[in-house]
Amino acid sequence: MGNPHAVTYTMDQQPIKVDMIDLTGLGPLCEKHAVFPARTNTEFVEVLSRGHVRMVVWERGAGRTLACGTGACAVVVAGVLEGKVDRCCQVDLPGGPLHIEWKEEDNKVYMTGPGELVFSGMAHV
């Protein structure tokens, strides 16, 4: 996806329920783990069906965020490789749903979803 992602579907060998994740506790531990010397984004994923998942994300350097497009794409690619989801999948994030499709014919990942301006500002020089 162009940036590092650690995607997890289970904890203690049990399927994840995203509402039960202590993101504030686990996120920094994953982000700064020695396995990731450049740090990593971490996605915790609850599989609702092969075409529908829920995700929460801890982004490196930013912490808990409402959405992460590259993370949603990574979730689907990892899920396909692990046999957990289909190539077309809805990913529900706290900020809203995204539709992700990993096309086999061109090996590209496509993301569709709403876009909203949430902040604007001015730089002072």
JSON list of C-alpha atoms in Angstrom, two decimals:
[
{"chain": "A", "resi": 1, "resn": "MET", "atom": "CA", "xyz": [0.00, 0.00, 0.00]},
{"chain": "A", "resi": 2, "resn": "GLY", "atom": "CA", "xyz": [3.05, 2.23, 0.18]},
{"chain": "A", "resi": 3, "resn": "ASN", "atom": "CA", "xyz": [3.22, 2.35, 3.95]},
{"chain": "A", "resi": 4, "resn": "PRO", "atom": "CA", "xyz": [3.54, -0.44, 6.54]},
{"chain": "A", "resi": 5, "resn": "HIS", "atom": "CA", "xyz": [0.50, -2.18, 7.97]},
{"chain": "A", "resi": 6, "resn": "ALA", "atom": "CA", "xyz": [0.10, -4.93, 10.56]},
{"chain": "A", "resi": 7, "resn": "VAL", "atom": "CA", "xyz": [-3.32, -6.51, 10.06]},
{"chain": "A", "resi": 8, "resn": "THR", "atom": "CA", "xyz": [-4.74, -8.85, 12.68]},
{"chain": "A", "resi": 9, "resn": "TYR", "atom": "CA", "xyz": [-7.93, -10.89, 12.65]},
{"chain": "A", "resi": 10, "resn": "THR", "atom": "CA", "xyz": [-7.47, -12.85, 15.89]},
{"chain": "A", "resi": 11, "resn": "MET", "atom": "CA", "xyz": [-6.29, -12.36, 19.45]},
{"chain": "A", "resi": 12, "resn": "ASP", "atom": "CA", "xyz": [-5.51, -15.28, 21.70]},
{"chain": "A", "resi": 13, "resn": "GLN", "atom": "CA", "xyz": [-6.58, -17.50, 18.78]},
{"chain": "A", "resi": 14, "resn": "GLN", "atom": "CA", "xyz": [-10.12, -16.06, 18.89]},
{"chain": "A", "resi": 15, "resn": "PRO", "atom": "CA", "xyz": [-11.83, -13.90, 16.25]},
{"chain": "A", "resi": 16, "resn": "ILE", "atom": "CA", "xyz": [-11.62, -10.21, 17.02]},
{"chain": "A", "resi": 17, "resn": "LYS", "atom": "CA", "xyz": [-14.61, -8.14, 18.12]},
{"chain": "A", "resi": 18, "resn": "VAL", "atom": "CA", "xyz": [-13.51, -4.57, 17.42]},
{"chain": "A", "resi": 19, "resn": "ASP", "atom": "CA", "xyz": [-15.67, -3.15, 20.22]},
{"chain": "A", "resi": 20, "resn": "MET", "atom": "CA", "xyz": [-13.59, -5.19, 22.68]},
{"chain": "A", "resi": 21, "resn": "ILE", "atom": "CA", "xyz": [-10.17, -3.95, 21.49]},
{"chain": "A", "resi": 22, "resn": "ASP", "atom": "CA", "xyz": [-8.16, -1.74, 23.86]},
{"chain": "A", "resi": 23, "resn": "LEU", "atom": "CA", "xyz": [-6.79, 0.30, 20.98]},
{"chain": "A", "resi": 24, "resn": "THR", "atom": "CA", "xyz": [-5.13, 2.89, 23.22]},
{"chain": "A", "resi": 25, "resn": "GLY", "atom": "CA", "xyz": [-3.24, 0.12, 25.01]},
{"chain": "A", "resi": 26, "resn": "LEU", "atom": "CA", "xyz": [-2.43, -2.18, 22.09]},
{"chain": "A", "resi": 27, "resn": "GLY", "atom": "CA", "xyz": [-1.87, 0.39, 19.35]},
{"chain": "A", "resi": 28, "resn": "PRO", "atom": "CA", "xyz": [1.35, 1.93, 20.69]},
{"chain": "A", "resi": 29, "resn": "LEU", "atom": "CA", "xyz": [2.75, -1.51, 21.53]},
{"chain": "A", "resi": 30, "resn": "CYS", "atom": "CA", "xyz": [2.26, -2.67, 17.95]},
{"chain": "A", "resi": 31, "resn": "GLU", "atom": "CA", "xyz": [3.36, 0.61, 16.37]},
{"chain": "A", "resi": 32, "resn": "LYS", "atom": "CA", "xyz": [6.70, 0.62, 18.18]},
{"chain": "A", "resi": 33, "resn": "HIS", "atom": "CA", "xyz": [7.39, -3.13, 18.34]},
{"chain": "A", "resi": 34, "resn": "ALA", "atom": "CA", "xyz": [10.98, -4.12, 17.46]},
{"chain": "A", "resi": 35, "resn": "VAL", "atom": "CA", "xyz": [9.68, -6.13, 14.47]},
{"chain": "A", "resi": 36, "resn": "PHE", "atom": "CA", "xyz": [8.74, -2.77, 12.88]},
{"chain": "A", "resi": 37, "resn": "PRO", "atom": "CA", "xyz": [11.87, -0.56, 13.04]},
{"chain": "A", "resi": 38, "resn": "ALA", "atom": "CA", "xyz": [10.13, 2.18, 10.97]},
{"chain": "A", "resi": 39, "resn": "ARG", "atom": "CA", "xyz": [6.96, 1.73, 13.08]},
{"chain": "A", "resi": 40, "resn": "THR", "atom": "CA", "xyz": [3.67, 0.51, 11.62]},
{"chain": "A", "resi": 41, "resn": "ASN", "atom": "CA", "xyz": [-0.04, 1.18, 11.29]},
{"chain": "A", "resi": 42, "resn": "THR", "atom": "CA", "xyz": [-2.08, -1.53, 12.97]},
{"chain": "A", "resi": 43, "resn": "GLU", "atom": "CA", "xyz": [-5.55, -2.68, 11.92]},
{"chain": "A", "resi": 44, "resn": "PHE", "atom": "CA", "xyz": [-7.73, -4.90, 14.10]},
{"chain": "A", "resi": 45, "resn": "VAL", "atom": "CA", "xyz": [-10.41, -6.60, 12.02]},
{"chain": "A", "resi": 46, "resn": "GLU", "atom": "CA", "xyz": [-13.72, -8.27, 12.82]},
{"chain": "A", "resi": 47, "resn": "VAL", "atom": "CA", "xyz": [-14.98, -10.45, 9.97]},
{"chain": "A", "resi": 48, "resn": "LEU", "atom": "CA", "xyz": [-18.78, -10.20, 9.68]},
{"chain": "A", "resi": 49, "resn": "SER", "atom": "CA", "xyz": [-18.89, -12.14, 6.40]},
{"chain": "A", "resi": 50, "resn": "ARG", "atom": "CA", "xyz": [-16.62, -12.76, 3.40]},
{"chain": "A", "resi": 51, "resn": "GLY", "atom": "CA", "xyz": [-17.84, -9.48, 1.93]},
{"chain": "A", "resi": 52, "resn": "HIS", "atom": "CA", "xyz": [-18.08, -7.33, 5.06]},
{"chain": "A", "resi": 53, "resn": "VAL", "atom": "CA", "xyz": [-15.63, -6.50, 7.87]},
{"chain": "A", "resi": 54, "resn": "ARG", "atom": "CA", "xyz": [-15.29, -3.95, 10.67]},
{"chain": "A", "resi": 55, "resn": "MET", "atom": "CA", "xyz": [-11.94, -2.36, 11.40]},
{"chain": "A", "resi": 56, "resn": "VAL", "atom": "CA", "xyz": [-10.29, -0.06, 13.93]},
{"chain": "A", "resi": 57, "resn": "VAL", "atom": "CA", "xyz": [-6.88, 1.42, 13.27]},
{"chain": "A", "resi": 58, "resn": "TRP", "atom": "CA", "xyz": [-3.91, 2.81, 15.14]},
{"chain": "A", "resi": 59, "resn": "GLU", "atom": "CA", "xyz": [-1.84, 4.92, 12.76]},
{"chain": "A", "resi": 60, "resn": "ARG", "atom": "CA", "xyz": [1.86, 5.38, 13.34]},
{"chain": "A", "resi": 61, "resn": "GLY", "atom": "CA", "xyz": [2.57, 8.86, 14.59]},
{"chain": "A", "resi": 62, "resn": "ALA", "atom": "CA", "xyz": [-1.13, 9.78, 14.81]},
{"chain": "A", "resi": 63, "resn": "GLY", "atom": "CA", "xyz": [-2.75, 7.22, 17.12]},
{"chain": "A", "resi": 64, "resn": "ARG", "atom": "CA", "xyz": [-6.43, 6.30, 16.91]},
{"chain": "A", "resi": 65, "resn": "THR", "atom": "CA", "xyz": [-8.02, 7.67, 13.75]},
{"chain": "A", "resi": 66, "resn": "LEU", "atom": "CA", "xyz": [-11.53, 7.51, 12.32]},
{"chain": "A", "resi": 67, "resn": "ALA", "atom": "CA", "xyz": [-10.42, 6.06, 9.01]},
{"chain": "A", "resi": 68, "resn": "CYS", "atom": "CA", "xyz": [-7.41, 4.87, 7.06]},
{"chain": "A", "resi": 69, "resn": "GLY", "atom": "CA", "xyz": [-7.81, 4.20, 3.35]},
{"chain": "A", "resi": 70, "resn": "THR", "atom": "CA", "xyz": [-4.54, 2.36, 2.89]},
{"chain": "A", "resi": 71, "resn": "GLY", "atom": "CA", "xyz": [-5.35, 0.36, 6.02]},
{"chain": "A", "resi": 72, "resn": "ALA", "atom": "CA", "xyz": [-8.74, -0.67, 4.62]},
{"chain": "A", "resi": 73, "resn": "CYS", "atom": "CA", "xyz": [-7.02, -1.75, 1.41]},
{"chain": "A", "resi": 74, "resn": "ALA", "atom": "CA", "xyz": [-4.40, -3.69, 3.38]},
{"chain": "A", "resi": 75, "resn": "VAL", "atom": "CA", "xyz": [-7.18, -5.40, 5.36]},
{"chain": "A", "resi": 76, "resn": "VAL", "atom": "CA", "xyz": [-8.78, -6.72, 2.17]},
{"chain": "A", "resi": 77, "resn": "VAL", "atom": "CA", "xyz": [-5.51, -7.81, 0.53]},
{"chain": "A", "resi": 78, "resn": "ALA", "atom": "CA", "xyz": [-4.37, -9.58, 3.70]},
{"chain": "A", "resi": 79, "resn": "GLY", "atom": "CA", "xyz": [-7.84, -11.07, 4.14]},
{"chain": "A", "resi": 80, "resn": "VAL", "atom": "CA", "xyz": [-7.84, -12.47, 0.60]},
{"chain": "A", "resi": 81, "resn": "LEU", "atom": "CA", "xyz": [-4.35, -13.91, 1.06]},
{"chain": "A", "resi": 82, "resn": "GLU", "atom": "CA", "xyz": [-5.46, -15.51, 4.35]},
{"chain": "A", "resi": 83, "resn": "GLY", "atom": "CA", "xyz": [-8.72, -16.83, 2.84]},
{"chain": "A", "resi": 84, "resn": "LYS", "atom": "CA", "xyz": [-10.91, -14.73, 5.15]},
{"chain": "A", "resi": 85, "resn": "VAL", "atom": "CA", "xyz": [-12.61, -12.29, 2.74]},
{"chain": "A", "resi": 86, "resn": "ASP", "atom": "CA", "xyz": [-13.51, -11.90, -0.92]},
{"chain": "A", "resi": 87, "resn": "ARG", "atom": "CA", "xyz": [-11.79, -9.52, -3.34]},
{"chain": "A", "resi": 88, "resn": "CYS", "atom": "CA", "xyz": [-14.79, -7.16, -3.10]},
{"chain": "A", "resi": 89, "resn": "CYS", "atom": "CA", "xyz": [-15.46, -6.21, 0.49]},
{"chain": "A", "resi": 90, "resn": "GLN", "atom": "CA", "xyz": [-17.13, -3.47, 2.53]},
{"chain": "A", "resi": 91, "resn": "VAL", "atom": "CA", "xyz": [-14.87, -2.22, 5.31]},
{"chain": "A", "resi": 92, "resn": "ASP", "atom": "CA", "xyz": [-16.67, -0.39, 8.13]},
{"chain": "A", "resi": 93, "resn": "LEU", "atom": "CA", "xyz": [-14.45, 2.10, 9.97]},
{"chain": "A", "resi": 94, "resn": "PRO", "atom": "CA", "xyz": [-15.45, 4.43, 12.81]},
{"chain": "A", "resi": 95, "resn": "GLY", "atom": "CA", "xyz": [-15.58, 7.27, 10.25]},
{"chain": "A", "resi": 96, "resn": "GLY", "atom": "CA", "xyz": [-17.80, 5.38, 7.81]},
{"chain": "A", "resi": 97, "resn": "PRO", "atom": "CA", "xyz": [-17.77, 2.55, 5.29]},
{"chain": "A", "resi": 98, "resn": "LEU", "atom": "CA", "xyz": [-15.40, 2.04, 2.36]},
{"chain": "A", "resi": 99, "resn": "HIS", "atom": "CA", "xyz": [-15.82, -0.36, -0.54]},
{"chain": "A", "resi": 100, "resn": "ILE", "atom": "CA", "xyz": [-12.54, -2.07, -1.42]},
{"chain": "A", "resi": 101, "resn": "GLU", "atom": "CA", "xyz": [-11.94, -4.20, -4.50]},
{"chain": "A", "resi": 102, "resn": "TRP", "atom": "CA", "xyz": [-8.69, -6.01, -5.34]},
{"chain": "A", "resi": 103, "resn": "LYS", "atom": "CA", "xyz": [-9.00, -6.78, -9.05]},
{"chain": "A", "resi": 104, "resn": "GLU", "atom": "CA", "xyz": [-7.34, -9.98, -10.15]},
{"chain": "A", "resi": 105, "resn": "GLU", "atom": "CA", "xyz": [-6.98, -8.91, -13.81]},
{"chain": "A", "resi": 106, "resn": "ASP", "atom": "CA", "xyz": [-4.77, -5.89, -13.09]},
{"chain": "A", "resi": 107, "resn": "ASN", "atom": "CA", "xyz": [-3.67, -6.62, -9.48]},
{"chain": "A", "resi": 108, "resn": "LYS", "atom": "CA", "xyz": [-4.76, -3.12, -8.41]},
{"chain": "A", "resi": 109, "resn": "VAL", "atom": "CA", "xyz": [-6.71, -2.20, -5.31]},
{"chain": "A", "resi": 110, "resn": "TYR", "atom": "CA", "xyz": [-9.62, 0.21, -5.72]},
{"chain": "A", "resi": 111, "resn": "MET", "atom": "CA", "xyz": [-11.26, 2.15, -2.91]},
{"chain": "A", "resi": 112, "resn": "THR", "atom": "CA", "xyz": [-14.64, 3.85, -3.10]},
{"chain": "A", "resi": 113, "resn": "GLY", "atom": "CA", "xyz": [-16.25, 5.88, -0.35]},
{"chain": "A", "resi": 114, "resn": "PRO", "atom": "CA", "xyz": [-17.39, 9.30, 0.74]},
{"chain": "A", "resi": 115, "resn": "GLY", "atom": "CA", "xyz": [-15.04, 12.22, 1.18]},
{"chain": "A", "resi": 116, "resn": "GLU", "atom": "CA", "xyz": [-15.68, 15.08, 3.58]},
{"chain": "A", "resi": 117, "resn": "LEU", "atom": "CA", "xyz": [-13.72, 18.15, 4.53]},
{"chain": "A", "resi": 118, "resn": "VAL", "atom": "CA", "xyz": [-13.09, 17.88, 8.26]},
{"chain": "A", "resi": 119, "resn": "PHE", "atom": "CA", "xyz": [-10.53, 20.65, 8.78]},
{"chain": "A", "resi": 120, "resn": "SER", "atom": "CA", "xyz": [-9.08, 23.69, 7.08]},
{"chain": "A", "resi": 121, "resn": "GLY", "atom": "CA", "xyz": [-6.44, 26.12, 8.21]},
{"chain": "A", "resi": 122, "resn": "MET", "atom": "CA", "xyz": [-3.92, 28.74, 7.25]},
{"chain": "A", "resi": 123, "resn": "ALA", "atom": "CA", "xyz": [-0.18, 28.67, 7.62]},
{"chain": "A", "resi": 124, "resn": "HIS", "atom": "CA", "xyz": [1.43, 31.62, 9.35]},
{"chain": "A", "resi": 125, "resn": "VAL", "atom": "CA", "xyz": [4.79, 32.55, 7.95]}
]
